[in-house]
Coordinates of N, CA, C and O in Angstrom, one line a residue:
P1 N 1.1 -1.1 0.1 CA 0.0 -0.1 -0.2 C 0.9 1.2 0.1 O 1.9 1.2 0.6
G2 N 0.5 2.2 -0.7 CA 1.2 3.6 -0.8 C 2.2 3.7 -1.8 O 2.5 4.8 -2.2
E3 N 2.3 2.7 -2.8 CA 3.4 2.5 -3.7 C 2.7 3.0 -5.0 O 3.3 3.9 -5.6
T4 N 1.8 2.5 -5.4 CA 1.0 2.4 -6.6 C -0.4 3.0 -6.3 O -1.3 3.3 -7.1
G5 N -1.0 3.2 -5.1 CA -2.3 3.6 -4.5 C -2.5 3.5 -3.3 O -1.5 3.1 -2.5
L6 N -3.7 3.9 -2.9 CA -4.1 3.8 -1.4 C -5.1 3.0 -1.3 O -6.2 2.7 -2.2
L7 N -5.2 2.3 -0.3 CA -6.0 1.2 0.1 C -7.2 1.8 0.9 O -6.9 2.4 2.1
A8 N -8.4 1.5 0.7 CA -9.7 2.0 1.7 C -10.7 1.0 1.4 O -11.0 0.3 0.3
D9 N -11.5 0.6 2.5 CA -12.8 -0.2 2.6 C -13.6 0.6 1.7 O -14.2 1.7 1.9
P10 N -14.0 0.3 0.7 CA -15.1 0.8 -0.4 C -16.5 1.1 0.6 O -17.1 2.1 -0.2
E11 N -16.7 0.4 1.4 CA -17.8 0.6 2.1 C -17.9 1.7 3.2 O -18.7 2.2 3.8
N12 N -16.6 2.2 3.6 CA -16.3 3.1 4.6 C -15.9 4.4 4.0 O -14.9 4.5 3.5
Y13 N -16.7 5.4 3.8 CA -16.7 6.5 3.2 C -15.7 7.6 3.7 O -15.1 8.3 3.2
E14 N -15.4 7.2 5.3 CA -14.5 8.0 5.8 C -13.1 7.7 5.4 O -12.2 8.7 5.0
Q15 N -12.8 6.2 5.0 CA -11.6 6.2 4.4 C -11.3 6.4 3.4 O -10.0 7.0 2.9
L16 N -12.4 6.4 2.4 CA -12.5 6.7 0.9 C -12.0 7.9 0.9 O -11.3 8.6 0.2
S17 N -12.8 8.9 1.9 CA -12.8 10.4 1.5 C -11.3 10.9 2.1 O -10.6 11.9 1.5
A18 N -10.6 10.0 3.0 CA -9.4 10.5 3.6 C -8.4 10.1 2.4 O -7.2 11.0 2.4
A19 N -8.4 9.1 1.8 CA -7.5 8.7 1.0 C -7.6 9.8 -0.4 O -6.7 10.2 -0.9
F20 N -8.7 10.2 -0.7 CA -8.9 11.1 -1.8 C -8.2 12.6 -1.1 O -7.6 13.1 -2.2
V21 N -8.7 13.0 0.1 CA -8.0 14.2 0.2 C -6.5 14.1 0.3 O -5.9 14.9 0.0
R22 N -6.1 13.2 0.9 CA -4.6 12.9 0.9 C -3.9 12.8 -0.5 O -2.8 13.6 -0.8
L23 N -4.7 12.3 -1.4 CA -4.1 12.6 -3.0 C -4.1 13.9 -3.3 O -3.2 14.3 -3.9
L24 N -5.2 14.5 -3.0 CA -5.6 16.0 -3.6 C -4.4 16.8 -3.0 O -4.3 17.8 -3.6
E25 N -4.1 16.6 -1.9 CA -3.4 17.6 -1.1 C -1.8 17.2 -1.2 O -1.0 18.1 -0.9
D26 N -1.4 16.1 -1.5 CA 0.0 15.7 -1.8 C 0.4 15.5 -3.1 O 0.3 14.3 -3.4
S27 N 0.8 16.6 -3.8 CA 1.3 16.2 -5.2 C 2.3 15.5 -5.5 O 2.5 14.7 -6.3
A28 N 3.3 15.6 -4.4 CA 4.5 14.6 -4.5 C 4.1 13.3 -4.6 O 4.6 12.3 -5.0
L29 N 3.2 12.8 -3.6 CA 2.8 11.5 -3.6 C 2.0 11.1 -4.8 O 2.2 9.9 -5.3
R30 N 1.3 11.8 -5.6 CA 0.6 11.7 -6.4 C 1.6 11.4 -7.7 O 1.4 10.3 -8.4
T31 N 2.4 12.1 -7.8 CA 3.6 12.0 -8.8 C 4.6 10.7 -8.6 O 4.7 10.0 -9.4
R32 N 4.8 10.4 -7.2 CA 5.6 9.3 -7.0 C 4.6 7.8 -7.4 O 5.0 7.1 -8.0
M33 N 3.4 7.9 -6.9 CA 2.5 6.8 -7.3 C 2.4 6.6 -8.6 O 2.3 5.7 -9.5
G34 N 2.0 7.8 -9.5 CA 1.9 7.6 -11.0 C 3.2 7.2 -11.7 O 2.9 6.4 -12.5
E35 N 4.2 7.7 -11.2 CA 5.6 7.1 -11.8 C 5.8 5.8 -11.5 O 6.2 5.1 -12.2
E36 N 5.5 5.3 -10.5 CA 5.7 3.9 -10.1 C 4.8 3.0 -10.8 O 4.9 1.9 -11.2
C37 N 3.3 3.5 -11.0 CA 2.3 2.8 -11.6 C 2.7 2.6 -13.2 O 2.7 1.7 -13.9
R38 N 3.5 3.7 -13.9 CA 3.9 3.6 -15.0 C 4.8 2.7 -15.3 O 5.0 2.0 -16.3
T39 N 5.9 2.9 -14.5 CA 7.1 1.7 -14.5 C 6.5 0.4 -14.5 O 7.1 -0.5 -15.2
I40 N 5.8 0.2 -13.8 CA 5.1 -1.6 -13.6 C 4.1 -1.7 -14.9 O 4.8 -2.9 -15.5
A41 N 3.5 -0.6 -15.3 CA 2.8 -1.2 -16.5 C 3.7 -1.3 -17.6 O 3.5 -2.1 -18.3
V42 N 4.7 -0.5 -17.8 CA 5.8 -0.7 -19.0 C 6.3 -1.9 -19.0 O 6.5 -2.7 -19.8
K43 N 6.8 -2.4 -17.8 CA 7.4 -3.7 -17.4 C 6.6 -5.0 -17.7 O 7.0 -6.1 -18.4
E44 N 5.4 -5.0 -17.1 CA 4.6 -6.0 -16.9 C 3.4 -6.2 -18.2 O 3.1 -7.3 -18.6
Y45 N 3.4 -5.0 -19.2 CA 2.6 -5.0 -20.4 C 3.3 -4.2 -21.5 O 2.8 -3.4 -21.8
P46 N 4.3 -5.0 -21.8 CA 4.8 -4.3 -23.0 C 4.0 -4.1 -24.2 O 3.2 -5.0 -24.4
L47 N 4.3 -3.2 -25.1 CA 3.7 -3.0 -26.3 C 3.8 -4.3 -27.2 O 2.4 -4.7 -27.9
S48 N 4.5 -5.0 -27.1 CA 4.8 -6.3 -28.1 C 3.8 -7.2 -27.6 O 3.1 -7.9 -28.2
L49 N 3.4 -7.4 -26.2 CA 2.4 -8.1 -25.6 C 1.1 -7.7 -26.1 O 0.3 -8.8 -26.7
H50 N 0.7 -6.4 -26.3 CA -0.4 -5.9 -26.9 C -0.8 -6.4 -28.1 O -1.6 -6.6 -28.6
I51 N 0.2 -6.3 -28.9 CA 0.1 -6.5 -30.4 C 0.2 -7.9 -30.7 O -0.8 -8.1 -31.5
D52 N 0.7 -8.6 -30.1 CA 0.6 -10.2 -30.1 C -1.0 -10.6 -29.9 O -1.7 -11.3 -30.5
R53 N -1.6 -9.7 -28.9 CA -2.8 -10.0 -28.3 C -3.8 -9.6 -29.5 O -4.9 -10.3 -29.8
Y54 N -3.7 -8.5 -29.9 CA -4.5 -7.9 -31.0 C -4.6 -8.8 -32.3 O -5.3 -9.2 -32.8
I55 N -3.3 -9.1 -32.7 CA -3.1 -9.8 -34.0 C -4.2 -11.3 -33.7 O -4.8 -11.7 -34.4
A56 N -3.8 -11.8 -32.6 CA -4.5 -13.1 -32.3 C -6.1 -13.0 -32.3 O -6.9 -13.9 -32.9
L57 N -6.6 -11.6 -31.6 CA -8.1 -11.4 -31.8 C -8.4 -11.3 -33.3 O -9.5 -11.8 -33.6
Y58 N -7.7 -10.3 -33.9 CA -8.0 -10.0 -35.3 C -8.1 -11.6 -36.4 O -9.2 -11.8 -37.1
R59 N -7.2 -12.3 -36.0 CA -7.1 -13.7 -36.7 C -8.5 -14.4 -36.3 O -9.2 -15.0 -37.1
Q60 N -8.7 -14.5 -35.0 CA -10.1 -15.3 -34.5 C -11.3 -14.7 -35.1 O -12.1 -15.2 -35.6
V61 N -11.2 -13.2 -34.8 CA -12.7 -12.5 -35.6 C -12.7 -12.7 -37.0 O -14.0 -12.8 -37.5
L62 N -11.4 -12.7 -37.7 CA -11.7 -12.6 -39.2 C -11.6 -14.0 -39.8 O -11.6 -14.1 -41.0
K63 N -11.4 -15.1 -38.9 CA -11.3 -16.5 -39.5 C -12.6 -16.8 -40.2 O -13.7 -16.5 -39.8
P64 N -12.6 -17.4 -41.3 CA -13.8 -17.9 -42.1 C -14.6 -18.6 -41.3 O -14.0 -19.7 -40.6
V65 N -15.9 -18.6 -41.2 CA -16.8 -19.6 -40.4 C -17.1 -20.8 -41.6 O -17.5 -20.6 -42.8
A66 N -17.1 -21.8 -41.1 CA -17.2 -23.1 -42.1 C -18.7 -23.2 -42.3 O -19.6 -23.0 -41.4
A67 N -19.0 -23.4 -43.6 CA -20.3 -23.4 -43.8 C -20.9 -24.8 -43.6 O -20.6 -25.8 -43.5

C-alpha cells in the first residue's frame, strides 16, 4: 500500500474520503505513485504483448466460418 495506490474499504466513506483528500493535498505522493504505476505498466505490459494479443484477436474474429 502506498506505492501505486491507497487502500480503503469501499464501504467506509471516511477511509475513502481521507484517501482522496490525501491524494488531492499531496502532489509529490501523486507524482510518485503515478511514476511507479507507469514503471510497472511498461515492465509488465509491454507493447509487444498487446500487439500479439490484438493480432490473435483479429485472426480469430476474421477467421472464415465453416459453412
